[in-house]
CSV table of C-alpha atoms in Angstrom, one decimal:
chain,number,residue,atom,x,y,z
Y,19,UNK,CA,-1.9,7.4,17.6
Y,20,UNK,CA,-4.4,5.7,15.7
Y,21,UNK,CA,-7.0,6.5,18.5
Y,22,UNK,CA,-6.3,9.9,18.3
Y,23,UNK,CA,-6.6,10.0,14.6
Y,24,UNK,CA,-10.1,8.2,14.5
Y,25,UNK,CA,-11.3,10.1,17.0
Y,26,UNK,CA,-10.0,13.2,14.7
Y,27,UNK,CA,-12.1,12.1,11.9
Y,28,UNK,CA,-15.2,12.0,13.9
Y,29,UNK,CA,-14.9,15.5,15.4
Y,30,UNK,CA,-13.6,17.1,12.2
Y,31,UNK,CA,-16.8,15.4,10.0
Y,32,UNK,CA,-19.1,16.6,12.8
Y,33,UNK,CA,-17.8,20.2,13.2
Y,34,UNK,CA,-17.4,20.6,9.0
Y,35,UNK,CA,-20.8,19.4,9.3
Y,36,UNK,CA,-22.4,21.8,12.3
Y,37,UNK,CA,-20.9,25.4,9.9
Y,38,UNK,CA,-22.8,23.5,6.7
Y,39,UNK,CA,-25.9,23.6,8.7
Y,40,UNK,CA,-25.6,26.7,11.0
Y,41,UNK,CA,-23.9,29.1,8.3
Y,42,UNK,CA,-24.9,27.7,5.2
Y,43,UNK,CA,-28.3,26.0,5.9
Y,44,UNK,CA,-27.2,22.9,3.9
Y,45,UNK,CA,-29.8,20.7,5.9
Y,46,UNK,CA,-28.5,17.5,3.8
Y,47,UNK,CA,-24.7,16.7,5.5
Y,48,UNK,CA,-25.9,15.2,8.6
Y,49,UNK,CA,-28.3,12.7,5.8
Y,50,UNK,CA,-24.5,12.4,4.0
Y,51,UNK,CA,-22.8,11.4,7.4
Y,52,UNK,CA,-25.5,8.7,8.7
Y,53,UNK,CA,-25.4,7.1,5.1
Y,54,UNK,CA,-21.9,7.1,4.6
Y,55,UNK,CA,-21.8,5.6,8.5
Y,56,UNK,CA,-23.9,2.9,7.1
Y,57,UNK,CA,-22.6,2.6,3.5
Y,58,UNK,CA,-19.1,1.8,4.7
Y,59,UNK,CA,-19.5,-0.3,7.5
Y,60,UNK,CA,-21.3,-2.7,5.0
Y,61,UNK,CA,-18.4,-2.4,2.5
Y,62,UNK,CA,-16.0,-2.7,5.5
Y,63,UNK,CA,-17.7,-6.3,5.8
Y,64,UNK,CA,-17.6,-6.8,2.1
Y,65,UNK,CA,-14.0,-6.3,1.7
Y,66,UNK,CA,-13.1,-8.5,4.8
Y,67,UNK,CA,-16.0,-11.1,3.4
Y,68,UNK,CA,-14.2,-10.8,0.1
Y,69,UNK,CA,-10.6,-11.4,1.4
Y,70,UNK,CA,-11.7,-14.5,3.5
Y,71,UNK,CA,-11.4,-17.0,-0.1
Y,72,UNK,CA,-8.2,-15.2,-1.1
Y,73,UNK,CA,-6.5,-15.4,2.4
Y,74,UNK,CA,-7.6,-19.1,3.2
Y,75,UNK,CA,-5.8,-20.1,-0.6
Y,76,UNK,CA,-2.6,-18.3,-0.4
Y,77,UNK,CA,-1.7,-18.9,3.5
Y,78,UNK,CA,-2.4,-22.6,2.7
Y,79,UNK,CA,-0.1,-21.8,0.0
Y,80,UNK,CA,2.5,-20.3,2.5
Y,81,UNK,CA,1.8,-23.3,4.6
Y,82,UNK,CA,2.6,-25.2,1.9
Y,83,UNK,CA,6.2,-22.8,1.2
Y,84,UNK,CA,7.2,-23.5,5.0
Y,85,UNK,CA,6.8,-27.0,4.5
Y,86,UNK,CA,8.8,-27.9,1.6
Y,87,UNK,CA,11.6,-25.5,2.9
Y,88,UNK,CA,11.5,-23.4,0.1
Y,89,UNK,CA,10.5,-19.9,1.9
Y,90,UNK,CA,13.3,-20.9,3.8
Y,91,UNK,CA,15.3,-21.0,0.7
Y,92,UNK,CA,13.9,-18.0,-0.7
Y,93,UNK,CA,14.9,-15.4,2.0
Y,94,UNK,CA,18.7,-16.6,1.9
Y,95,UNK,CA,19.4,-14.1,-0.6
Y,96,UNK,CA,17.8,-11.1,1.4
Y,97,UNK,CA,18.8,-12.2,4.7
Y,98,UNK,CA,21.6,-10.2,4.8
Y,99,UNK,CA,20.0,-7.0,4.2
Y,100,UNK,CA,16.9,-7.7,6.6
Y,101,UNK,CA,19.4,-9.3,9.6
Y,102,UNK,CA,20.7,-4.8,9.5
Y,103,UNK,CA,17.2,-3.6,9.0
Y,104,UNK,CA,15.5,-5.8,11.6
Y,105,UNK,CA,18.3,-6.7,14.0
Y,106,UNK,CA,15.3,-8.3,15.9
Y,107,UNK,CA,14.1,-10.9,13.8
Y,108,UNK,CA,16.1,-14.4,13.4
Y,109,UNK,CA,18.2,-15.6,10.7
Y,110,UNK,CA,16.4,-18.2,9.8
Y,111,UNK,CA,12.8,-17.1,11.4
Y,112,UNK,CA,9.6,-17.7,9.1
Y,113,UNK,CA,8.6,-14.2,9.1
Y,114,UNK,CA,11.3,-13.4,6.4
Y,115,UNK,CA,10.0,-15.7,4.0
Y,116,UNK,CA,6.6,-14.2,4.1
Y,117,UNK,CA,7.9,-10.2,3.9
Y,118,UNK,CA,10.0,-11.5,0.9
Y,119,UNK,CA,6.9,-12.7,-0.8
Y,120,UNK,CA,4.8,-9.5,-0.2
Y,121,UNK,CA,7.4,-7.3,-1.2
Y,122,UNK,CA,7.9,-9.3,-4.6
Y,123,UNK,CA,3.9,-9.4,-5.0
Y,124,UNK,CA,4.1,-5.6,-4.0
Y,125,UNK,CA,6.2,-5.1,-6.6
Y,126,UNK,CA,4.6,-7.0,-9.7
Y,127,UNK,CA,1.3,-5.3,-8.6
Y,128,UNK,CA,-0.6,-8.2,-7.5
Y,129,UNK,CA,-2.6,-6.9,-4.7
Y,130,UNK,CA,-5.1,-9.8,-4.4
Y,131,UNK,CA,-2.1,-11.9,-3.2
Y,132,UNK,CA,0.4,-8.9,-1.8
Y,133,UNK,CA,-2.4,-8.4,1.5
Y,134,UNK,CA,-2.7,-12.0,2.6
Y,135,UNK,CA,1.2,-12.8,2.6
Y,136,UNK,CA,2.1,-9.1,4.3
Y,137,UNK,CA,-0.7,-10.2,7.0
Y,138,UNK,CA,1.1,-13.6,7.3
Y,139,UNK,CA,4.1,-11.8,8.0
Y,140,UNK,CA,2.9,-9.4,10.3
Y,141,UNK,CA,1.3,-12.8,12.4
Y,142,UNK,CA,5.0,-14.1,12.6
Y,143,UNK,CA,6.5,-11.0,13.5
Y,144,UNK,CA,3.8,-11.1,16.1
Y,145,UNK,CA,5.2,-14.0,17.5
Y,146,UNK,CA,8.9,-12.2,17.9
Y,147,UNK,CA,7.1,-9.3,19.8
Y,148,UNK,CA,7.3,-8.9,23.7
Y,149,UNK,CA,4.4,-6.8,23.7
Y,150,UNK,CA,1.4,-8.0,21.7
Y,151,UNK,CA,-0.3,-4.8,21.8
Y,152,UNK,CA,2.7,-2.1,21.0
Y,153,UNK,CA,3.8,-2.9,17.0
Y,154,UNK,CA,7.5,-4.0,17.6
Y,155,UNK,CA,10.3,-2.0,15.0
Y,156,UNK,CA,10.4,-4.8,13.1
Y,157,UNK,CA,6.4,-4.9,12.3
Y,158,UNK,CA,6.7,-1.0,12.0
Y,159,UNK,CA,9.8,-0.6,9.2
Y,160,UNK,CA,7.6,-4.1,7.7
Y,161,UNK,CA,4.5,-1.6,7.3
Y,162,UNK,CA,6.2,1.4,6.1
Y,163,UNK,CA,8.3,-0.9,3.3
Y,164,UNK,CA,4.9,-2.1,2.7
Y,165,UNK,CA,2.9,1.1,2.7
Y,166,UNK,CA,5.6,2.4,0.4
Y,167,UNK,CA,6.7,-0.5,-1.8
Y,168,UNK,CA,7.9,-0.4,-5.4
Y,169,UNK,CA,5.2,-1.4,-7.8
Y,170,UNK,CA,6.8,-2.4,-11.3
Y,171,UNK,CA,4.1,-3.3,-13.1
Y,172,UNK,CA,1.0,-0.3,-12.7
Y,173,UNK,CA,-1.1,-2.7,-15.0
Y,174,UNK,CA,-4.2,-1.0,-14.0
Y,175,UNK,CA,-3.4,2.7,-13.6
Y,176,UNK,CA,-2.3,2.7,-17.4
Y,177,UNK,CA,-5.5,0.7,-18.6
Y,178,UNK,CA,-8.0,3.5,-16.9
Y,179,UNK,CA,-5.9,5.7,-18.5
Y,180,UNK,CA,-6.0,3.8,-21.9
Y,181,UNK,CA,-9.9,3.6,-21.4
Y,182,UNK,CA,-10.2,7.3,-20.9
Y,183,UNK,CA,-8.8,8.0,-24.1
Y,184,UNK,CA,-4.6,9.0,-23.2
Y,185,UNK,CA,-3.1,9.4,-26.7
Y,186,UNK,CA,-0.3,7.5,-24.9
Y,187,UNK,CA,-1.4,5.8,-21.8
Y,188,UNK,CA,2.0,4.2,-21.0
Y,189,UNK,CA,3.4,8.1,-20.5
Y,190,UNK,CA,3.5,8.2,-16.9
Y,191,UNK,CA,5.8,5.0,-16.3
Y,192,UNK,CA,8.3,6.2,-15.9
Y,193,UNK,CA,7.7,9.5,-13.9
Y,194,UNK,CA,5.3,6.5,-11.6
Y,195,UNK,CA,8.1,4.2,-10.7
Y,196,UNK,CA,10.5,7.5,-10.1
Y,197,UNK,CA,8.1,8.8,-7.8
Y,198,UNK,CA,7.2,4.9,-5.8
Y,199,UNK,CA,11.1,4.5,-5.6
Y,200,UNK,CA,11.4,7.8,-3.9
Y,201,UNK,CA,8.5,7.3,-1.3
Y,202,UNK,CA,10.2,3.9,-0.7
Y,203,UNK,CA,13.5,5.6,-0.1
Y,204,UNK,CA,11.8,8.2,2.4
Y,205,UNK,CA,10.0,5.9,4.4
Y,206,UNK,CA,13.4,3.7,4.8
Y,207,UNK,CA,15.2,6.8,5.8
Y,208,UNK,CA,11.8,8.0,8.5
Y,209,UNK,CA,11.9,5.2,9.8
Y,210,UNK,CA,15.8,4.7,9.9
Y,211,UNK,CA,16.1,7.5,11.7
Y,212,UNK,CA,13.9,6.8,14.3
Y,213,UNK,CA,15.0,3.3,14.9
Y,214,UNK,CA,18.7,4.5,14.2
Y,215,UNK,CA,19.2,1.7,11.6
Y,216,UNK,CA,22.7,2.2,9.8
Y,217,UNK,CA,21.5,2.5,6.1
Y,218,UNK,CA,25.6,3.7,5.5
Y,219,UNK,CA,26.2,-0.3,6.5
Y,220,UNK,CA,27.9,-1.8,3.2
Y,221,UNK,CA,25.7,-4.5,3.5
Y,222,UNK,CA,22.7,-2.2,3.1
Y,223,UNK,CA,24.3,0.0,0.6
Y,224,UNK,CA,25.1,-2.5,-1.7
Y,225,UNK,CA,21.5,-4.2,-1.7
Y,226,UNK,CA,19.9,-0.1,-1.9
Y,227,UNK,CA,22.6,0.1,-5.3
Y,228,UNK,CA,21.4,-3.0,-6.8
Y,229,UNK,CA,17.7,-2.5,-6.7
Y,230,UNK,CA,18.7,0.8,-8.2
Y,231,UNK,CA,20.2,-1.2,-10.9
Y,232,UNK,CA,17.2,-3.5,-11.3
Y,233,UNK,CA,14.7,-1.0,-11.6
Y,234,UNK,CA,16.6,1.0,-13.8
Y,235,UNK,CA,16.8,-2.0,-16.4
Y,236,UNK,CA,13.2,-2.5,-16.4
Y,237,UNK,CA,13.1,0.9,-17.0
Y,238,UNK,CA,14.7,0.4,-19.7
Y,239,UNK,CA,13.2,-2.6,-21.2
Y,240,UNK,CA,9.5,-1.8,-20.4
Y,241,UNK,CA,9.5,1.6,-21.8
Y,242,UNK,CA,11.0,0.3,-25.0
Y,243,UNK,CA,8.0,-1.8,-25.8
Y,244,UNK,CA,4.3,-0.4,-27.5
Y,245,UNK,CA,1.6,0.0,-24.9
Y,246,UNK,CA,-0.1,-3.1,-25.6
Y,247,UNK,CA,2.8,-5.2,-25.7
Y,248,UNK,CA,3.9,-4.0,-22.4
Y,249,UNK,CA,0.7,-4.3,-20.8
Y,250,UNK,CA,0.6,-7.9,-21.8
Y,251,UNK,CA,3.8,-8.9,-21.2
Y,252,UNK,CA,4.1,-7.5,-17.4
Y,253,UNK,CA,0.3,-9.0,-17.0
Y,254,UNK,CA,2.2,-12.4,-18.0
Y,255,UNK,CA,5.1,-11.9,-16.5
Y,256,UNK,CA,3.5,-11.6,-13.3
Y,257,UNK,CA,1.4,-14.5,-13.7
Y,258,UNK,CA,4.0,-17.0,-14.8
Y,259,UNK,CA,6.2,-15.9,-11.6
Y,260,UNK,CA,3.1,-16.3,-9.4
Y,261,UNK,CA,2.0,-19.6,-10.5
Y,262,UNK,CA,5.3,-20.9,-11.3
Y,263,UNK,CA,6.0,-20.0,-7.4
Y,264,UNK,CA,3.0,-22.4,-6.4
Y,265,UNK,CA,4.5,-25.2,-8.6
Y,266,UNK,CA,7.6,-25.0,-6.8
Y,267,UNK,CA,6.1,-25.0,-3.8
Y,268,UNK,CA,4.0,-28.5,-4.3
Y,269,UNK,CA,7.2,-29.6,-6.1
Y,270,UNK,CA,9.2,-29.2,-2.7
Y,271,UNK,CA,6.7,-30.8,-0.8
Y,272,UNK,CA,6.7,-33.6,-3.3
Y,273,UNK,CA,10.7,-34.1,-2.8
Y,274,UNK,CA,10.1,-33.6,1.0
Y,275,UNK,CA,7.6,-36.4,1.7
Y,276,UNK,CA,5.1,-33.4,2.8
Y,277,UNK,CA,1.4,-34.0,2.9
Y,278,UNK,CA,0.7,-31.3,0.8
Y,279,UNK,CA,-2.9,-30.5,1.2
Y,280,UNK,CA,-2.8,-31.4,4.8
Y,281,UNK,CA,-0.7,-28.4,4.9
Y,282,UNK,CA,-2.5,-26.0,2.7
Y,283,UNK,CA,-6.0,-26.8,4.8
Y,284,UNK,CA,-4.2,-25.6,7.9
Y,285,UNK,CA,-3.0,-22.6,6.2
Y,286,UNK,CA,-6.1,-22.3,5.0
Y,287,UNK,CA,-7.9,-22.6,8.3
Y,288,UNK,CA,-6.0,-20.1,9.6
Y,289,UNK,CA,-6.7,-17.7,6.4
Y,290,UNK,CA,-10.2,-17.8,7.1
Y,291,UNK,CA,-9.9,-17.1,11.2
Y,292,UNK,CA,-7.5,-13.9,10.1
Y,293,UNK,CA,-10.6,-12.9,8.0
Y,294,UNK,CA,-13.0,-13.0,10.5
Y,295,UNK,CA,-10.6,-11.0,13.2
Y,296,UNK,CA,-10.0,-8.2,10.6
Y,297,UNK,CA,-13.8,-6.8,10.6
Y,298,UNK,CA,-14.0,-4.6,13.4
Y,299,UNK,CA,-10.6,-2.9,12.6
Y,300,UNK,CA,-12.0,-2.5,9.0
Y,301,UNK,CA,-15.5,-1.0,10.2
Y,302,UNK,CA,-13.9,1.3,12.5
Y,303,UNK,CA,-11.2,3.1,9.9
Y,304,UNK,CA,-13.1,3.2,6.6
Y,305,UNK,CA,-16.3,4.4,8.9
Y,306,UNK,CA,-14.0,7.5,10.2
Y,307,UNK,CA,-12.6,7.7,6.5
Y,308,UNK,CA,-16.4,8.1,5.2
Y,309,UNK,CA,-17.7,10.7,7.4
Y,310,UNK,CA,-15.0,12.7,7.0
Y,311,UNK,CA,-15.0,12.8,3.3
Y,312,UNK,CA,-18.8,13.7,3.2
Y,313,UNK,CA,-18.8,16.0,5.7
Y,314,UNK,CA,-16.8,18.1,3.0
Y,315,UNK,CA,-13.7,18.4,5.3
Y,316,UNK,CA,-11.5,16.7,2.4
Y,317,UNK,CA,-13.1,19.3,0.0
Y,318,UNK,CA,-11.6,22.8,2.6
Y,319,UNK,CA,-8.5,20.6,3.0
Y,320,UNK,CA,-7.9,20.8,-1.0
Y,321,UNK,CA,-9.7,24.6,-1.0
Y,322,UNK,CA,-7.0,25.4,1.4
Y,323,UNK,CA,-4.1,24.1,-0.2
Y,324,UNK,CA,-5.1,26.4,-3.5
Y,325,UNK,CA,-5.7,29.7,-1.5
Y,326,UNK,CA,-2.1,28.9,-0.3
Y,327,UNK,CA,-0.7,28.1,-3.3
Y,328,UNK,CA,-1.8,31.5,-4.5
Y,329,UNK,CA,-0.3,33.3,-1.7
Y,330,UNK,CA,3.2,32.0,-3.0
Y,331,UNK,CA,2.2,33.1,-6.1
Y,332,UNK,CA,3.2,29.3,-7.3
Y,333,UNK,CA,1.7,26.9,-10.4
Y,334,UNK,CA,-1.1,25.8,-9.2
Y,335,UNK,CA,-2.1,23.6,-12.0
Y,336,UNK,CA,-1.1,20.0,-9.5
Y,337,UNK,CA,-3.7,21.5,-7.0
Y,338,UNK,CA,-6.3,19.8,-9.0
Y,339,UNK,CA,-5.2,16.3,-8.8
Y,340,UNK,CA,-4.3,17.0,-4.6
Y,341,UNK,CA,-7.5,15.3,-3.9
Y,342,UNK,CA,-6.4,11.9,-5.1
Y,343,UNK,CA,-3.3,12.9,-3.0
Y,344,UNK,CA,-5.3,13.8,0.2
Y,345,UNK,CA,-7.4,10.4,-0.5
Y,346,UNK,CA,-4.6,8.4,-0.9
Y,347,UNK,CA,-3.5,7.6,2.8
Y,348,UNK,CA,-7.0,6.7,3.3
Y,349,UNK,CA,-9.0,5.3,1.0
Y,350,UNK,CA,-7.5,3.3,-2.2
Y,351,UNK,CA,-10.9,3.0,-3.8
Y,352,UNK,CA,-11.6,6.5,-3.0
Y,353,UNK,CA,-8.3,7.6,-4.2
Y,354,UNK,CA,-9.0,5.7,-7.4
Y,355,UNK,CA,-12.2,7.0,-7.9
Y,356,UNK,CA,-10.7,11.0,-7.7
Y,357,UNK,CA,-8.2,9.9,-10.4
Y,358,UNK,CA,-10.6,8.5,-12.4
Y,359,UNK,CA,-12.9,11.7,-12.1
Y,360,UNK,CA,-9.7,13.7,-12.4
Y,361,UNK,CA,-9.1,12.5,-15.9
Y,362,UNK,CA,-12.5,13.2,-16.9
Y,363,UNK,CA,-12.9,16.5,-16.1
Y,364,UNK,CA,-9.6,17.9,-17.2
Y,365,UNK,CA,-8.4,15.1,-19.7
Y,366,UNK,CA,-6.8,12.4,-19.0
Y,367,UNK,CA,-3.6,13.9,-20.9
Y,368,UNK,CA,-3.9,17.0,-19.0
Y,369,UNK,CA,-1.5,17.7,-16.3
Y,370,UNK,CA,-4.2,17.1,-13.8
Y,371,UNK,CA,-5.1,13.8,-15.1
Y,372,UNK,CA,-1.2,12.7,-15.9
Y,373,UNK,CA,-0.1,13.7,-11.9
Y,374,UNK,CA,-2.8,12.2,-10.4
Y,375,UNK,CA,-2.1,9.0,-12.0
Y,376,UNK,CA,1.5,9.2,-10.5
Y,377,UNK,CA,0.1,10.6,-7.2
Y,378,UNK,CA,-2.4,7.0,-7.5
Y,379,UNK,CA,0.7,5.0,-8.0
Y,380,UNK,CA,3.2,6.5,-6.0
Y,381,UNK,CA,2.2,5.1,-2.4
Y,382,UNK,CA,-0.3,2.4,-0.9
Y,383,UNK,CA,-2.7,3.8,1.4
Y,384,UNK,CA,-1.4,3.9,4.7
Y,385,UNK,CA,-4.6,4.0,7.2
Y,386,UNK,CA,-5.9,0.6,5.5
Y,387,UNK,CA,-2.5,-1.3,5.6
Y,388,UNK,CA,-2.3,0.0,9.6
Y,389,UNK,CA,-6.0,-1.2,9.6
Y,390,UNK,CA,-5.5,-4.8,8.2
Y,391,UNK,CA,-2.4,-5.5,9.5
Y,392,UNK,CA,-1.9,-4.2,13.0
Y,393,UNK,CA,-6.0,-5.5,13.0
Y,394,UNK,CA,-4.7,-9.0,12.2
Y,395,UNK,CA,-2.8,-9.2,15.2
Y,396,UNK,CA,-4.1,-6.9,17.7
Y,397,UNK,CA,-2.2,-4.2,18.0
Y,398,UNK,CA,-3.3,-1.2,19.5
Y,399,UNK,CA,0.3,1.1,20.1
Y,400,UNK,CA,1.4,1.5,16.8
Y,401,UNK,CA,3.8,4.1,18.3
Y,402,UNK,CA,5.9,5.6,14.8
Y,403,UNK,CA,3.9,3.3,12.1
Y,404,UNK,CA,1.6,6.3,11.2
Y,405,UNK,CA,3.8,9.3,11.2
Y,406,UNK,CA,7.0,7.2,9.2
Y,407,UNK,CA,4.2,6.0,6.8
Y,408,UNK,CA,2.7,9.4,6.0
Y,409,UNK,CA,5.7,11.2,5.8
Y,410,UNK,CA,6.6,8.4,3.2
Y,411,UNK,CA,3.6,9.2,1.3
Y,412,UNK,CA,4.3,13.1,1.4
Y,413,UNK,CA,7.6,11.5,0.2
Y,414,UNK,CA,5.5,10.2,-3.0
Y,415,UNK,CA,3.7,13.1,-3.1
Y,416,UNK,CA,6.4,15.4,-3.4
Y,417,UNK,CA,8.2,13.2,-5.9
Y,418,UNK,CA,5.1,12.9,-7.7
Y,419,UNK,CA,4.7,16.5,-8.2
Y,420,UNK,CA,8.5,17.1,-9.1
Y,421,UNK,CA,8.4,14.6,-12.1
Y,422,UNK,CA,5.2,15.7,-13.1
Y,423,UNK,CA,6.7,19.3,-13.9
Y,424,UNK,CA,9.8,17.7,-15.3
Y,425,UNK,CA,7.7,15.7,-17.3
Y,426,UNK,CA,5.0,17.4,-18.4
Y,427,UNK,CA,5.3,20.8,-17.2
């Protein structure tokens, strides 16, 4: 699958680019194409340059975690629910520790530490698989969780839209975490029903009911507080978790007689060989992603969509924010950057500008997460992964566009 989407990109990018030149005479898209061949495979080896420091500190912090027995710990609260979803994986096997830990930095929106500890965890599921190159269901229902997780805190979606001038930035919080649940939810049931996990299992049911319950209080408290104050208090909030975590950490090593900078330089050591494996997977997506989006193809894709739209004789007012929608899957700095212009051309309190800042936090972007993590360990069959991970972002999407209208509309 992911062969046949690269090789998708390509073809689509050079035949966009062949009716530009032939029908329209526009004799500067091939110019686009070479530069954004060579623009992106230099920021492919930025980013993976740039994650080499962060990886090496937090999976000699995870080294550290495994040590002390504390991830051990950790995941005895969601071993119950994982042991239904991933019938695969062991009780008490290290890989539980580390999803646990993405999924929580997922949630508090700390990226930075979120892709290091979900590649950790795909390296352990690795270890479980019986075919290195074909992503196990485990590692698959790990990636679409992943590619759809909850994020509690969008910290930096509402200070663009601060900075662009929203009369109330913290207006789409709500309508953000409705729309992230619901591509969660989609991408649990895609997957579910592929795998034929029982999500009617009590078990499941009462953990799905709870994190209902959870969310909906911070609902409740967050949206209760001025914009400022919130902003600062999830900001701390997830900082005081995050480094209160590492305390605990060293603290456990301390009580368990562990060496605990012998362990973090191993994890460490291993941080910086994941870095270096990650570059050619990196070069080869964001390459594809790069020609396609300057060949125009992204641009008929959206053009499309509208002339549609008017055939149903529909609203069209959310076609304008479907480019940070189309973007999404594939490019989060892309998909950034069309919100961002979104907001500036129509207003960031426009209905534009407020659903593509729900569209922007609805969903991770898919293509990079298969990229980085299936990259990491070598995978090359990633058999459902894709097609359960975009139909949880057309989950988002959807959702996205619902609340939008109930919202704002």
């Amino acid at each position: 699958m992911l062969n046949i989407i690269w090789i998708f990109f390509f073809l689509a990018a050079f035949c966009t680019a062949l009716v530009k030149l032939a029908v329209f005479g526009d004799q500067q898209v091939f110019t686009l194409l070479m530069e954004a061949m060579f623009s992106l495979s230099k920021s492919a080896f930025e980013i993976s340059l740039g994650l080499t420091g962060v990886l090496a500190l937090w999976l000699g912090i995870m080294r550290i975690g495994e040590r002390s027995g504390f991830i051990q710990l950790l995941t005895q609260c969601l071993i119950p629910l994982f042991s239904r979803l991933m019938p695969d994986v062991p009780k008490d096997h290290p890989a539980l520790g580390a999803i646990v830990m993405n999924i929580s930095a997922n949630a508090l929106g700390l990226d930075n530490a979120a892709t290091p500890l979900g590649i950790k965890a795909m390296k352990e599921l690795q270890t479980l698989n019986p075919h290195p190159e074909t992503a196990s269901n485990a590692q698959i229902l790990f990636l679409v969780i992943n590619t759809a997780g909850v994020t509690l805190f969008p910290v930096t979606i509402l200070t663009y839209r601060a900075q662009l001038g929203a009369a109330n930035p913290t207006d789409v919080f709500i309508p953000i975490l409705i729309a992230t649940y619901m591509s969660t939810l989609t991408g649990l049931l895609a997957v579910a029903a592929v795998q034929k996990i029982n999500l009617l299992d009590k078990v499941v049911m009462a953990y799905l009911v709870g994190f209902t319950i959870i969310v909906g209080g911070l609902l409740g408290y967050f949206t209760h507080l001025p914009q400022q104050e919130m902003l600062a208090q999830s900001a701390l909030m997830s900082n005081v978790i995050l480094f209160s975590l590492v305390i605990i950490f060293i603290c456990g090593a301390i009580y368990k007689k562990v060496n605990a900078y012998d362990a973090f330089i191993e994890g460490a050591r291993e941080g910086f060989q994941t870095a270096i494996t990650i570059i050619p997977y990196l070069v080869a997506m964001l390459v594809a992603i790069g020609v396609f989006r300057a060949s125009g193809a992204l641009d008929l894709l959206a053009d499309g969509a509208r002339s549609m739209v008017h055939f149903f004789k529909m609203d069209d007012r959310f076609v304008d924010a479907l480019p940070t929608a189309l973007m999404k899957p594939f490019s989060g700095s892309g998909a950034r950057a069309m919100m961002i212009d979104t907001m500036k051309t129509h207003g960031a309190d426009s209905f534009a500008g407020r659903l593509s800042s729900i569209v922007q936090g609805s969903t991770e972007t898919t293509f990079y997460v298969l990229a980085i993590y299936f990259g990491s360990v070598g995978i090359k069959n990633i058999r459902h992964a894709a097609a359960c991970g975009l139909i949880a972002d057309f989950g988002g999407i959807i959702a996205a566009i619902v609340v939008a209208y109930w919202f704002f509309g």
